[in-house]
Amino acid sequence: MKPARFEYERPSDIAGAIALLQREDIAVKIIAGGQSLGPMLNLRLAQPDLLVDITGLAELKHVEESSDCIIVGACITHADMEDARVPDVTHGALPAVARSIAYRAVRNRGTIGGSLAHADPSADWVASLAAIGADVLIRGPAGQRSLAVADFVTGVFEVALEQGEMVEAVRIPRISRSARWGYYKICRKTGELAQAVAAVLHDPEQAVFRAVIGATESTPVVFTDASSLFGGNSVTERPHALDAGLADQALAAAGMTDKLDRQIHVVALRRAMDKAMRA
Amino acid sequence: MTKQGVGSRVLRKEDDRLLRGRGQFIADLRMAGLQDVAFVRSPLAHARIRGISVPPEYQGAVFTAADLTDIKPIRAVSGLPGFKVSEQPSLACGKVRHVGEMVAMCVAATRAEAEDIAASVQLDLEELPAVHDMLAGRKSDTALLHEAWGDNIFLETNVEVNIAAALDAPIKVTREISTARQCQVPMEGRGVVAHWDNRLDQLVVHSSTQMPHIVRSGLSECLGIEHGRIRVISPDVGGGFGHKGILLPEEVVLCWLTMRLGHPVRWLEDRREHLTASANCREHHYRITGYASRDGKLLGIDCEATVDSGAYSSYPFSACLEAAQVASILPGPYDFPSYRCRTWSVATNKCPILPYRGVARTGVCFALELVLDAIAREAGIEPHELRLKNLVRPEQMPFDNITKKHFDSGDYPQALSRAIAAIDLPALRERQRRGEADGRLVGLGMAIYCEQAAHGTSVYAGWGIPMVPGFEQATARVTPDGGLELRVGVHSHGQGHETTLAQVANEILGIDISRIKVLHGDTAFTPYSTGTWGSRCTVMAGGAVSRACEEIARRAIAIGAFMLKADAGTLSVRDGCVCGPAGSVTLQEIAYVWYRRPQDLPADVNPGGLEITAGYKPQRDSGTFSYGAHAAVVAVDAETGAVEILDYVIVEDGGKLVNPMVVDGQLYGGLAQGVGTALYEEMPFDGSGQPLASTFADYLLPGPTEVPEPRMFHMETLSPYTQFGVKGIGEGAAIAPPAAITNAINDALRPLGAAELLHSPVTPRRVLQAIAVARMGKAA
Ligand SMILES: Cc1cc2nc3c(=O)[nH]c(=O)nc-3n(C[C@H](O)[C@H](O)[C@H](O)COP(=O)(O)OP(=O)(O)OC[C@H]3O[C@@H](n4cnc5c(N)ncnc54)[C@H](O)[C@@H]3O)c2cc1C
């Protein structure tokens, strides 16, 4: 369990990093916190010729708060979020999500950008940031572009990054003080990746009622308007009980064939909503 | 001086270095010229080797069976009638018989480079049908591991006592019960560093092993080198649990390699090797029927037990240690009149089975205790009432049970009653009636076991395996300044012997334990021993230390009597002194005279002096029987299948406890592993014999948040046969948790109908499946 031989670079500016990523003659891979890539290197599931360590890039630790959102650099760690070293525009929602990722040693190194780029279907950021309505800011040779998290993640360990592109930052919208948020993770034990996860954001002031079921076999199942899922007609209405049948159908339609799997995902969604309503 | 002797809760001496990160493990060894080894391991469970090709640039760095012409395969033969012999080549020869079997050995300056070489070696394998399921393998005569056998059965046994009398009992409950295959997962994996010492003309093998002397014997047999030219050193070892109670093929080939190359070589097991090439324990299957009267008196047990023994017979315990024991220990601590147990040790295309903490007992306890709960439900009585009706009673002790096990002492009903009292059964039943605010289901489960430990010559001679324990020896040496050195052949890797054996010596000689050094783990300076296994060390090595210290005391008294001008008969050793009515002399003063002023010794002094090796066996060597009653309260989330342990009680009787705090530590550790077996740990295999978990992301272990803080209570019923009345307890706490926890889950699920969990680990998915089955049954 030792990695195959690789070269290592730690560029000091983002342009230098992009230049390295553009090389086509060799296999290049970014390393951020190394919490997912490290094991893959050791297991030789990843055998890049060159590792580009992006943790030296000041731009990627940058945080910028504005009236409607906060932009956090890709190398902000789970622990930065957990400890609210990064201003929290979600009234405690995302720090709590961060706290449910792995355990502290992993959170000290693992990054929000790395987690999204890795796109493990069970990752907590993938489901929660899709629910909160975050965007991924992408930097590449052609400049910057952005994609909603739900569009950025295209499959199991698959994202919409082109050759030479990287995640530069994540834009997290400020949610209303009156918003209700619920997040529920089902996992075998503390620190494990989720078996089922669900997040619900009901923010009538901003006309948002979004629900996400994660830890599926592919991309998260996103309900951009969850009102009918909770027995209502409009996003501003107070939600009722979950229509479990509807959720189950959505999961089946998304390709989840196993009944018990669907069951725990539906339970996660109902409990996320229960938490939101109790909050 | 504060009391430090037998019974004292003194802090562990070894923790000073271990907790500061100053332990010296295999991977801490530094040696000039050391090179690392990586193995090419079989990717297939069963295949004929058609060819092995090594790229030209790596010729000379890769070795295969073809190179090892001068070493013998590992043979661990049991003397039990009908046992079929397997020969385990150190590197696969002709066929591979399990995923992870070593095919080639690659050596390079670093492990990473050795892995590069291993990755470049091409295997040409012709896949053969694999036996991945022991029940199918038991019957198969087509897919054969060892063709010459004609079947896949290492050993079949049958024990029968008057079973006919039970067959028409009014209550008859049959269940199919099984336990998953597991890995032992010590914190430190295995590891070997071998080199040749030219000065001593000796092969020196550092190995992370529980039994350095046995490894030496095995190496001597396989390599054809005499014992005197082999030295095995087992340094600090980060947990064994049975995983390191074996002669490794890796040890054999690394010895060969260092002799071939002339420089030190090293292999360190990595976690993937551990998981995929060493998933070697616990996999049992039971078809078991319990017979009882209407009021819950047990009339008989009838069982067919199958153990998945893997591909080869491991040295020294052999392939049938588990199954052969199952038949003799299945009756547990109970007294009933009829019994039958047939067992099969089945060869499968998996790595060879090894005993794991609790050995066969964990599976046996699981099978029996689950069936007892089913009988209690059938009889309509509380599970503890059923058990109390059937446990061997204290007034029957010592008791020879239905399989002729000799229970030395104990009060089993009291242990169980105390556990139930600690749980507060009426309050729990009331809580169940009320229901939980969060909708979860609460249940109570219990299990009680007794554990034969430190069993010796008479028991093992009957099994006829390569290793039969005899007298255990210890060397005691008073140093010239009055300190004490103890040398023992057992090895300590978590058990705390460096403290507890010092406490035993302190009890007899009164020397402060800070001045007692326990040396172990080196064949060069410790007496021969079969090592650390079978919960034997406190009984056996403790007994040997006692005998040696008693003799030291006698010799010190003889010298002291001369110095004090007193009659030896009036003197005794206390607090590090030889004391008499008219004064005392310290052991330090006596040692000074012996070593430094021999001119002052009496003329008739024993020339053996203040150093002696003494041997010990208990008065009866059929084993001590420690026991424990465990009770668990769990909450089951019927929507997700999640199980939380709310309360856990252990009432444990280990006879005289040399250090109750160390025993508490053993209980914590055993419980953690028991929780793993109960709820988390499982190595699944696919139909072609591929192990499916290769990292800890797939092979789940309980962590600190999953292991409950147990409430522990000790009883101390002395063994009539051992020094101080001690009993072996090292394995006990790993035996009962799977049964107690699963019984609790089944109790919790009762309101949902016939949902019964009968397979460990009880994963959330299995819980949901059982509930779904029960619902379907209700709907039908
Ligand atoms: C024991 C353990 C438990 C865990 N439990 C959880 C859990 O409960 N929930 C959870 O969500 N996660 C969990 N994780 C995963 C963890 O959160 C990782 O930190 C995260 O998935 C990856 O972040 P990283 O910074 O470590 O990325 P790395 O491991 O460095 O990289 C991961 C991948 O992303 C790419 N990458 C990294 N940064 C960028 C970037 N800025 N732009 C483009 N590509 C990039 C890399 O090339 C690589 O392919 C666990 C990990 C471990 C080791």
CSV table of N, CA, C and O in Angstrom, one decimal, chain B residues 407-446:
chain,number,residue,atom,x,y,z
B,407,PHE,N,-15.5,-28.4,35.5
B,407,PHE,CA,-15.6,-27.0,36.0
B,407,PHE,C,-15.0,-26.9,37.4
B,407,PHE,O,-15.5,-27.6,38.3
B,408,ASP,N,-14.0,-26.1,37.6
B,408,ASP,CA,-13.3,-26.2,38.8
B,408,ASP,C,-14.0,-25.5,40.0
B,408,ASP,O,-14.0,-26.0,41.1
B,409,SER,N,-14.7,-24.4,39.7
B,409,SER,CA,-15.4,-23.7,40.8
B,409,SER,C,-16.3,-22.6,40.2
B,409,SER,O,-16.1,-22.2,39.1
B,410,GLY,N,-17.2,-22.1,41.0
B,410,GLY,CA,-17.9,-20.9,40.5
B,410,GLY,C,-19.4,-21.0,41.0
B,410,GLY,O,-19.9,-22.0,41.5
B,411,ASP,N,-20.0,-19.8,40.9
B,411,ASP,CA,-21.4,-19.7,41.2
B,411,ASP,C,-22.1,-19.0,40.0
B,411,ASP,O,-22.3,-17.8,40.0
B,412,TYR,N,-22.4,-19.8,39.0
B,412,TYR,CA,-23.0,-19.2,37.8
B,412,TYR,C,-24.3,-18.6,38.0
B,412,TYR,O,-24.6,-17.4,37.5
B,413,PRO,N,-25.3,-19.2,38.7
B,413,PRO,CA,-26.6,-18.5,38.9
B,413,PRO,C,-26.4,-17.1,39.6
B,413,PRO,O,-27.1,-16.2,39.3
B,414,GLN,N,-25.5,-17.1,40.6
B,414,GLN,CA,-25.3,-15.8,41.2
B,414,GLN,C,-24.8,-14.7,40.2
B,414,GLN,O,-25.3,-13.6,40.2
B,415,ALA,N,-23.9,-15.1,39.3
B,415,ALA,CA,-23.4,-14.1,38.4
B,415,ALA,C,-24.6,-13.6,37.5
B,415,ALA,O,-24.7,-12.4,37.3
B,416,LEU,N,-25.4,-14.5,37.0
B,416,LEU,CA,-26.5,-14.1,36.2
B,416,LEU,C,-27.5,-13.2,37.0
B,416,LEU,O,-28.0,-12.2,36.5
B,417,SER,N,-27.8,-13.7,38.2
B,417,SER,CA,-28.8,-12.9,39.0
B,417,SER,C,-28.3,-11.5,39.3
B,417,SER,O,-29.1,-10.5,39.2
B,418,ARG,N,-27.0,-11.4,39.5
B,418,ARG,CA,-26.4,-10.0,39.8
B,418,ARG,C,-26.5,-9.2,38.5
B,418,ARG,O,-26.8,-8.0,38.6
B,419,ALA,N,-26.3,-9.8,37.4
B,419,ALA,CA,-26.4,-9.0,36.1
B,419,ALA,C,-27.8,-8.5,35.9
B,419,ALA,O,-28.0,-7.3,35.6
B,420,ILE,N,-28.8,-9.4,36.2
B,420,ILE,CA,-30.2,-9.0,36.0
B,420,ILE,C,-30.6,-8.0,37.0
B,420,ILE,O,-31.3,-7.0,36.7
B,421,ALA,N,-30.1,-8.1,38.2
B,421,ALA,CA,-30.4,-7.1,39.2
B,421,ALA,C,-29.9,-5.8,38.8
B,421,ALA,O,-30.5,-4.7,39.0
B,422,ALA,N,-28.7,-5.8,38.3
B,422,ALA,CA,-28.0,-4.5,37.9
B,422,ALA,C,-28.8,-3.8,36.8
B,422,ALA,O,-28.9,-2.6,36.7
B,423,ILE,N,-29.4,-4.6,35.9
B,423,ILE,CA,-30.2,-4.0,34.8
B,423,ILE,C,-31.5,-3.5,35.3
B,423,ILE,O,-32.1,-2.6,34.7
B,424,ASP,N,-32.0,-4.0,36.4
B,424,ASP,CA,-33.4,-3.7,36.9
B,424,ASP,C,-34.4,-4.2,35.9
B,424,ASP,O,-35.0,-3.4,35.2
B,425,LEU,N,-34.6,-5.5,35.9
B,425,LEU,CA,-35.5,-6.1,34.9
B,425,LEU,C,-37.0,-5.5,35.0
B,425,LEU,O,-37.5,-5.2,33.9
B,426,PRO,N,-37.6,-5.4,36.2
B,426,PRO,CA,-39.0,-4.9,36.2
B,426,PRO,C,-39.1,-3.6,35.6
B,426,PRO,O,-40.0,-3.3,34.8
B,427,ALA,N,-38.1,-2.7,35.9
B,427,ALA,CA,-38.2,-1.3,35.4
B,427,ALA,C,-38.0,-1.4,33.8
B,427,ALA,O,-38.7,-0.6,33.1
B,428,LEU,N,-37.2,-2.3,33.4
B,428,LEU,CA,-37.0,-2.4,31.9
B,428,LEU,C,-38.2,-2.9,31.2
B,428,LEU,O,-38.6,-2.3,30.2
B,429,ARG,N,-38.9,-3.9,31.8
B,429,ARG,CA,-40.1,-4.4,31.2
B,429,ARG,C,-41.2,-3.3,31.2
B,429,ARG,O,-42.0,-3.2,30.2
B,430,GLU,N,-41.2,-2.5,32.2
B,430,GLU,CA,-42.2,-1.4,32.3
B,430,GLU,C,-41.9,-0.4,31.2
B,430,GLU,O,-42.8,0.1,30.5
B,431,ARG,N,-40.6,-0.1,31.1
B,431,ARG,CA,-40.2,0.9,30.0
B,431,ARG,C,-40.6,0.4,28.7
B,431,ARG,O,-41.1,1.2,27.8
B,432,GLN,N,-40.5,-0.9,28.4
B,432,GLN,CA,-40.9,-1.5,27.1
B,432,GLN,C,-42.4,-1.3,26.9
B,432,GLN,O,-42.9,-1.0,25.8
B,433,ARG,N,-43.2,-1.5,28.0
B,433,ARG,CA,-44.6,-1.4,27.9
B,433,ARG,C,-45.0,0.0,27.5
B,433,ARG,O,-45.9,0.3,26.7
B,434,ARG,N,-44.3,1.0,28.2
B,434,ARG,CA,-44.6,2.4,27.9
B,434,ARG,C,-44.2,2.8,26.5
B,434,ARG,O,-44.9,3.6,25.9
B,435,GLY,N,-43.1,2.3,26.0
B,435,GLY,CA,-42.7,2.7,24.7
B,435,GLY,C,-41.7,3.9,24.8
B,435,GLY,O,-41.7,4.6,25.8
B,436,GLU,N,-41.0,4.2,23.8
B,436,GLU,CA,-40.0,5.3,23.8
B,436,GLU,C,-40.6,6.5,23.1
B,436,GLU,O,-41.3,6.4,22.1
B,437,ALA,N,-40.2,7.6,23.6
B,437,ALA,CA,-40.7,8.9,22.9
B,437,ALA,C,-40.2,9.0,21.5
B,437,ALA,O,-40.9,9.5,20.6
B,438,ASP,N,-39.0,8.5,21.2
B,438,ASP,CA,-38.5,8.6,19.8
B,438,ASP,C,-39.0,7.4,18.9
B,438,ASP,O,-38.5,7.3,17.8
B,439,GLY,N,-39.8,6.5,19.4
B,439,GLY,CA,-40.4,5.5,18.6
B,439,GLY,C,-39.5,4.2,18.5
B,439,GLY,O,-39.8,3.3,17.9
B,440,ARG,N,-38.3,4.3,19.1
B,440,ARG,CA,-37.4,3.1,19.0
B,440,ARG,C,-37.9,2.0,19.9
B,440,ARG,O,-38.7,2.2,20.8
B,441,LEU,N,-37.4,0.8,19.6
B,441,LEU,CA,-37.8,-0.3,20.4
B,441,LEU,C,-36.7,-0.7,21.3
B,441,LEU,O,-35.5,-0.9,20.9
B,442,VAL,N,-37.0,-1.0,22.6
B,442,VAL,CA,-36.0,-1.3,23.5
B,442,VAL,C,-36.0,-2.8,23.9
B,442,VAL,O,-37.1,-3.4,23.9
B,443,GLY,N,-34.9,-3.4,24.0
B,443,GLY,CA,-34.9,-4.8,24.4
B,443,GLY,C,-33.7,-5.1,25.3
B,443,GLY,O,-32.7,-4.4,25.4
B,444,LEU,N,-33.9,-6.2,26.0
B,444,LEU,CA,-32.9,-6.7,27.0
B,444,LEU,C,-32.4,-8.1,26.5
B,444,LEU,O,-33.2,-9.0,26.1
B,445,GLY,N,-31.1,-8.3,26.5
B,445,GLY,CA,-30.6,-9.6,26.2
B,445,GLY,C,-29.5,-10.0,27.1
B,445,GLY,O,-28.9,-9.1,27.7
B,446,MET,N,-29.3,-11.2,27.2
B,446,MET,CA,-28.2,-11.7,28.2
B,446,MET,C,-27.5,-12.9,27.6
B,446,MET,O,-28.0,-13.6,26.7
